[in-house]
């Protein structure tokens, strides 16, 4: 089955620093990956759609200069939270899907970011 | 615009009993897919069941089954013989083309 690996699972960083989160599709090629943010006991909020070889598409209200997304290959997308602040503390989840639209999304295990 | 609505923020069920989680959606598309995802305390999103809109037959996966009413745009999840491990957040999701929408989730508690 499709497997998506997300790393790191937890990270604590100081305010003002940057943090990179990786999302890899291990056994399939994903031309599109998605990045979500989830607040406690809330649904997933789509932040951006990451397209291999092109610029990411950001949802309204998401700062593209703060949340940098790079989709360098068909199996890797990265989310970099730049100049992190405590309000950026959250649970971030990536997902990927195969080309055929009938497949559901496979999710990474998520990253708990804490900015102190 | 496509939306997914889960009207039950919380549900509880006695172990071994059956529970149904509700989901409605809105779309103008004729070809789409519906999913139920489970998110246990580990926060890992797990696909429970999927349904193709063009199929009239309701999807079934072991103890999980759906009641798909296309005309009513309803997609409920039935969990039979509930187990303690079923306790989790459940999200209904819609996929049309490359658009994917989640409902707000239902927190399911299983009472021993």
mmCIF file of C-alpha atoms in Angstrom:
data_model
loop_
_atom_site.group_PDB
_atom_site.id
_atom_site.type_symbol
_atom_site.label_atom_id
_atom_site.label_comp_id
_atom_site.label_asym_id
_atom_site.label_seq_id
_atom_site.Cartn_x
_atom_site.Cartn_y
_atom_site.Cartn_z
ATOM 1 C CA UNK A 1 0.000 0.000 0.000
ATOM 2 C CA UNK A 2 0.899 3.648 -0.312
ATOM 3 C CA UNK A 3 3.123 4.932 2.467
ATOM 4 C CA UNK A 4 3.950 8.522 3.283
ATOM 5 C CA UNK A 5 6.755 9.279 5.686
ATOM 6 C CA UNK A 6 6.883 12.584 7.536
ATOM 7 C CA UNK A 7 9.846 13.780 9.538
ATOM 8 C CA UNK A 8 10.400 14.928 12.209
ATOM 9 C CA UNK A 9 7.492 13.801 14.337
ATOM 10 C CA UNK A 10 8.205 16.401 16.980
ATOM 11 C CA UNK A 11 10.320 19.523 16.968
ATOM 12 C CA UNK A 12 10.883 22.326 19.423
ATOM 13 C CA UNK A 13 12.514 25.482 18.167
ATOM 14 C CA UNK A 14 13.269 28.942 19.434
ATOM 15 C CA UNK A 15 11.251 31.899 18.293
ATOM 16 C CA UNK A 16 12.804 33.484 15.208
ATOM 17 C CA UNK A 17 14.403 30.337 13.861
ATOM 18 C CA UNK A 18 13.300 28.237 10.885
ATOM 19 C CA UNK A 19 12.156 24.647 10.855
ATOM 20 C CA UNK A 20 11.976 22.252 7.920
ATOM 21 C CA UNK A 21 9.507 19.387 7.743
ATOM 22 C CA UNK A 22 9.904 16.642 5.153
ATOM 23 C CA UNK A 23 7.212 14.569 3.506
ATOM 24 C CA UNK A 24 8.179 11.558 1.390
ATOM 25 C CA UNK A 25 6.089 9.118 -0.601
ATOM 26 C CA UNK A 26 7.941 5.853 -0.098
ATOM 27 C CA UNK A 27 6.460 3.496 -2.640
ATOM 28 C CA UNK A 28 4.727 5.664 -5.188
ATOM 29 C CA UNK A 29 5.259 8.851 -7.112
ATOM 30 C CA UNK A 30 3.237 11.824 -6.027
ATOM 31 C CA UNK A 31 3.034 14.720 -8.431
ATOM 32 C CA UNK A 32 0.946 16.523 -5.860
ATOM 33 C CA UNK A 33 1.314 16.693 -2.108
ATOM 34 C CA UNK A 34 -0.711 18.638 0.368
ATOM 35 C CA UNK A 35 0.127 20.367 3.607
ATOM 36 C CA UNK A 36 -2.385 20.725 6.405
ATOM 37 C CA UNK A 37 -2.436 22.345 9.782
ATOM 38 C CA UNK A 38 -4.553 20.946 12.576
ATOM 39 C CA UNK A 39 -5.471 22.654 15.819
ATOM 40 C CA UNK A 40 -6.461 20.565 18.846
ATOM 41 C CA UNK A 41 -9.760 18.769 18.354
ATOM 42 C CA UNK A 42 -10.278 20.519 15.031
ATOM 43 C CA UNK A 43 -10.392 19.408 11.434
ATOM 44 C CA UNK A 44 -7.514 19.628 9.034
ATOM 45 C CA UNK A 45 -7.004 22.997 7.438
ATOM 46 C CA UNK A 46 -5.440 22.893 3.989
ATOM 47 C CA UNK A 47 -2.502 25.263 3.829
ATOM 48 C CA UNK A 48 -1.116 24.636 0.391
ATOM 49 C CA UNK A 49 -0.906 22.284 -2.534
ATOM 50 C CA UNK A 50 2.609 21.308 -3.514
ATOM 51 C CA UNK A 51 3.214 20.521 -7.166
ATOM 52 C CA UNK A 52 6.365 18.821 -8.360
ATOM 53 C CA UNK A 53 8.483 21.149 -10.429
ATOM 54 C CA UNK A 54 6.338 24.217 -9.954
ATOM 55 C CA UNK A 55 5.314 26.723 -7.342
ATOM 56 C CA UNK A 56 2.989 25.714 -4.574
ATOM 57 C CA UNK A 57 -0.574 26.932 -4.489
ATOM 58 C CA UNK A 58 -1.441 28.522 -1.157
ATOM 59 C CA UNK A 59 -4.862 28.757 0.397
ATOM 60 C CA UNK A 60 -6.261 32.144 1.230
ATOM 61 C CA UNK A 61 -4.826 33.548 4.420
ATOM 62 C CA UNK A 62 -1.689 31.402 4.410
ATOM 63 C CA UNK A 63 1.512 33.439 4.219
ATOM 64 C CA UNK A 64 3.631 31.974 1.456
ATOM 65 C CA UNK A 65 6.737 33.791 2.678
ATOM 66 C CA UNK A 66 6.377 32.249 6.109
ATOM 67 C CA UNK A 67 5.492 28.743 4.984
ATOM 68 C CA UNK A 68 7.901 27.876 2.200
ATOM 69 C CA UNK A 69 7.081 24.773 0.222
ATOM 70 C CA UNK A 70 9.423 22.983 -2.115
ATOM 71 C CA UNK A 71 8.497 19.926 -4.157
ATOM 72 C CA UNK A 72 11.853 19.024 -5.586
ATOM 73 C CA UNK A 73 11.057 15.511 -6.750
ATOM 74 C CA UNK A 74 8.161 13.154 -7.286
ATOM 75 C CA UNK A 75 8.683 11.694 -3.848
ATOM 76 C CA UNK A 76 9.656 14.633 -1.642
ATOM 77 C CA UNK A 77 8.006 17.827 -0.526
ATOM 78 C CA UNK A 78 9.283 20.080 2.240
ATOM 79 C CA UNK A 79 7.580 22.704 4.365
ATOM 80 C CA UNK A 80 9.815 25.295 5.982
ATOM 81 C CA UNK A 81 8.354 27.473 8.691
ATOM 82 C CA UNK A 82 10.489 30.603 8.580
ATOM 83 C CA UNK A 83 11.043 32.980 11.488
ATOM 84 C CA UNK A 84 8.783 30.848 13.636
ATOM 85 C CA UNK A 85 6.692 32.404 16.370
ATOM 86 C CA UNK A 86 4.764 30.781 19.209
ATOM 87 C CA UNK A 87 1.511 31.167 17.272
ATOM 88 C CA UNK A 88 2.965 28.869 14.607
ATOM 89 C CA UNK A 89 2.963 26.060 17.150
ATOM 90 C CA UNK A 90 0.631 23.422 15.781
ATOM 91 C CA UNK A 91 0.312 19.974 14.289
ATOM 92 C CA UNK A 92 1.301 19.852 10.623
ATOM 93 C CA UNK A 93 0.324 16.949 8.379
ATOM 94 C CA UNK A 94 1.249 16.197 4.810
ATOM 95 C CA UNK A 95 -0.572 13.955 2.400
ATOM 96 C CA UNK A 96 -0.080 12.590 -1.060
ATOM 97 C CA UNK A 97 -2.091 10.707 -3.597
ATOM 98 C CA UNK A 98 -1.520 8.729 -6.700
ATOM 99 C CA UNK A 99 -2.522 10.194 -10.001
ATOM 100 C CA UNK A 100 -5.898 8.461 -10.263
ATOM 101 C CA UNK A 101 -8.482 10.528 -8.440
ATOM 102 C CA UNK A 102 -10.246 7.506 -7.001
ATOM 103 C CA UNK A 103 -7.523 6.958 -4.498
ATOM 104 C CA UNK A 104 -7.861 8.518 -1.113
ATOM 105 C CA UNK A 105 -5.100 10.565 0.298
ATOM 106 C CA UNK A 106 -2.350 8.870 2.260
ATOM 107 C CA UNK A 107 -1.227 10.899 5.204
ATOM 108 C CA UNK A 108 2.059 11.292 6.937
ATOM 109 C CA UNK A 109 2.157 10.765 10.685
ATOM 110 C CA UNK A 110 2.315 14.486 11.336
ATOM 111 C CA UNK A 111 4.755 16.861 12.975
ATOM 112 C CA UNK A 112 4.154 18.532 16.310
ATOM 113 C CA UNK A 113 5.860 21.924 16.175
ATOM 114 C CA UNK A 114 6.387 23.858 19.377
ATOM 115 C CA UNK A 115 7.923 27.308 19.191
ATOM 116 C CA UNK A 116 9.275 28.618 22.474
ATOM 117 C CA UNK B 1 -18.598 25.216 -3.662
ATOM 118 C CA UNK B 2 -18.130 21.791 -2.232
ATOM 119 C CA UNK B 3 -18.690 21.441 1.500
ATOM 120 C CA UNK B 4 -18.736 18.521 3.881
ATOM 121 C CA UNK B 5 -20.848 18.659 7.024
ATOM 122 C CA UNK B 6 -20.659 16.447 10.066
ATOM 123 C CA UNK B 7 -23.421 17.492 12.411
ATOM 124 C CA UNK B 8 -22.352 15.324 15.364
ATOM 125 C CA UNK B 9 -19.280 16.751 17.124
ATOM 126 C CA UNK B 10 -19.328 13.910 19.644
ATOM 127 C CA UNK B 11 -20.827 10.437 19.777
ATOM 128 C CA UNK B 12 -20.570 7.558 22.187
ATOM 129 C CA UNK B 13 -21.313 3.876 21.872
ATOM 130 C CA UNK B 14 -21.271 0.909 24.183
ATOM 131 C CA UNK B 15 -18.683 -1.701 23.371
ATOM 132 C CA UNK B 16 -20.069 -4.364 20.990
ATOM 133 C CA UNK B 17 -22.949 -2.110 19.958
ATOM 134 C CA UNK B 18 -23.512 -0.333 16.653
ATOM 135 C CA UNK B 19 -23.121 3.368 15.987
ATOM 136 C CA UNK B 20 -23.789 5.516 12.935
ATOM 137 C CA UNK B 21 -21.895 8.701 12.143
ATOM 138 C CA UNK B 22 -23.559 11.198 9.835
ATOM 139 C CA UNK B 23 -22.117 13.134 6.940
ATOM 140 C CA UNK B 24 -23.688 15.286 4.276
ATOM 141 C CA UNK B 25 -21.992 17.036 1.423
ATOM 142 C CA UNK B 26 -22.739 19.506 -1.261
ATOM 143 C CA UNK B 27 -21.457 19.295 -4.805
ATOM 144 C CA UNK B 28 -22.438 20.017 -8.346
ATOM 145 C CA UNK B 29 -20.149 17.304 -9.683
ATOM 146 C CA UNK B 30 -21.446 13.951 -10.883
ATOM 147 C CA UNK B 31 -18.175 12.067 -10.555
ATOM 148 C CA UNK B 32 -16.570 12.114 -7.138
ATOM 149 C CA UNK B 33 -15.379 9.968 -4.268
ATOM 150 C CA UNK B 34 -16.224 9.913 -0.604
ATOM 151 C CA UNK B 35 -14.103 8.703 2.281
ATOM 152 C CA UNK B 36 -14.155 8.168 5.987
ATOM 153 C CA UNK B 37 -10.897 8.677 7.844
ATOM 154 C CA UNK B 38 -10.111 7.759 11.411
ATOM 155 C CA UNK B 39 -7.687 9.764 13.533
ATOM 156 C CA UNK B 40 -6.815 8.013 16.798
ATOM 157 C CA UNK B 41 -4.914 9.764 19.606
ATOM 158 C CA UNK B 42 -1.682 9.082 17.720
ATOM 159 C CA UNK B 43 -2.958 11.690 15.206
ATOM 160 C CA UNK B 44 -2.203 9.365 12.260
ATOM 161 C CA UNK B 45 -4.941 9.662 9.646
ATOM 162 C CA UNK B 46 -6.157 6.229 8.611
ATOM 163 C CA UNK B 47 -8.442 5.515 5.676
ATOM 164 C CA UNK B 48 -11.423 3.517 6.886
ATOM 165 C CA UNK B 49 -13.574 3.202 3.793
ATOM 166 C CA UNK B 50 -14.124 4.753 0.381
ATOM 167 C CA UNK B 51 -17.103 5.016 -1.929
ATOM 168 C CA UNK B 52 -17.233 5.837 -5.620
ATOM 169 C CA UNK B 53 -20.203 8.047 -6.425
ATOM 170 C CA UNK B 54 -21.005 6.105 -9.570
ATOM 171 C CA UNK B 55 -21.501 2.892 -7.601
ATOM 172 C CA UNK B 56 -24.930 2.300 -6.116
ATOM 173 C CA UNK B 57 -23.737 -0.480 -3.871
ATOM 174 C CA UNK B 58 -22.691 0.645 -0.428
ATOM 175 C CA UNK B 59 -19.043 0.028 0.441
ATOM 176 C CA UNK B 60 -18.222 -2.377 3.244
ATOM 177 C CA UNK B 61 -14.971 -3.093 5.065
ATOM 178 C CA UNK B 62 -15.366 -5.698 7.783
ATOM 179 C CA UNK B 63 -17.239 -3.986 10.646
ATOM 180 C CA UNK B 64 -17.460 -0.681 8.769
ATOM 181 C CA UNK B 65 -20.115 0.057 6.203
ATOM 182 C CA UNK B 66 -21.608 3.138 4.640
ATOM 183 C CA UNK B 67 -25.084 4.231 3.699
ATOM 184 C CA UNK B 68 -24.573 6.261 0.556
ATOM 185 C CA UNK B 69 -27.606 8.228 -0.574
ATOM 186 C CA UNK B 70 -26.486 10.112 -3.654
ATOM 187 C CA UNK B 71 -29.679 12.044 -4.248
ATOM 188 C CA UNK B 72 -29.747 13.190 -0.659
ATOM 189 C CA UNK B 73 -25.966 13.776 -0.687
ATOM 190 C CA UNK B 74 -25.622 11.762 2.454
ATOM 191 C CA UNK B 75 -22.766 9.427 3.387
ATOM 192 C CA UNK B 76 -23.078 7.902 6.855
ATOM 193 C CA UNK B 77 -20.684 5.452 8.461
ATOM 194 C CA UNK B 78 -21.930 2.484 10.456
ATOM 195 C CA UNK B 79 -19.585 0.772 12.874
ATOM 196 C CA UNK B 80 -20.819 -2.609 14.014
ATOM 197 C CA UNK B 81 -19.634 -4.526 17.065
ATOM 198 C CA UNK B 82 -17.780 -1.447 18.311
ATOM 199 C CA UNK B 83 -14.408 -2.058 19.894
ATOM 200 C CA UNK B 84 -12.352 0.042 22.277
ATOM 201 C CA UNK B 85 -9.853 0.621 19.485
ATOM 202 C CA UNK B 86 -12.515 2.343 17.431
ATOM 203 C CA UNK B 87 -12.358 5.348 19.742
ATOM 204 C CA UNK B 88 -11.056 8.214 17.627
ATOM 205 C CA UNK B 89 -11.965 11.276 15.622
ATOM 206 C CA UNK B 90 -13.711 10.369 12.394
ATOM 207 C CA UNK B 91 -13.584 12.651 9.396
ATOM 208 C CA UNK B 92 -15.797 12.433 6.354
ATOM 209 C CA UNK B 93 -14.073 13.602 3.182
ATOM 210 C CA UNK B 94 -14.989 14.409 -0.393
ATOM 211 C CA UNK B 95 -12.795 14.266 -3.442
ATOM 212 C CA UNK B 96 -13.785 15.682 -6.825
ATOM 213 C CA UNK B 97 -10.972 16.017 -9.331
ATOM 214 C CA UNK B 98 -8.030 17.295 -7.327
ATOM 215 C CA UNK B 99 -10.186 19.019 -4.738
ATOM 216 C CA UNK B 100 -10.363 17.443 -1.332
ATOM 217 C CA UNK B 101 -12.542 18.581 1.548
ATOM 218 C CA UNK B 102 -12.834 17.370 5.101
ATOM 219 C CA UNK B 103 -15.750 17.587 7.452
ATOM 220 C CA UNK B 104 -15.258 19.008 10.928
ATOM 221 C CA UNK B 105 -15.033 15.592 12.505
ATOM 222 C CA UNK B 106 -16.926 13.461 15.023
ATOM 223 C CA UNK B 107 -15.257 12.361 18.216
ATOM 224 C CA UNK B 108 -16.295 8.785 18.997
ATOM 225 C CA UNK B 109 -16.049 7.417 22.510
ATOM 226 C CA UNK B 110 -16.418 3.697 23.109
ATOM 227 C CA UNK B 111 -17.721 2.808 26.551
ATOM 228 C CA UNK B 112 -16.468 -0.483 27.991
#
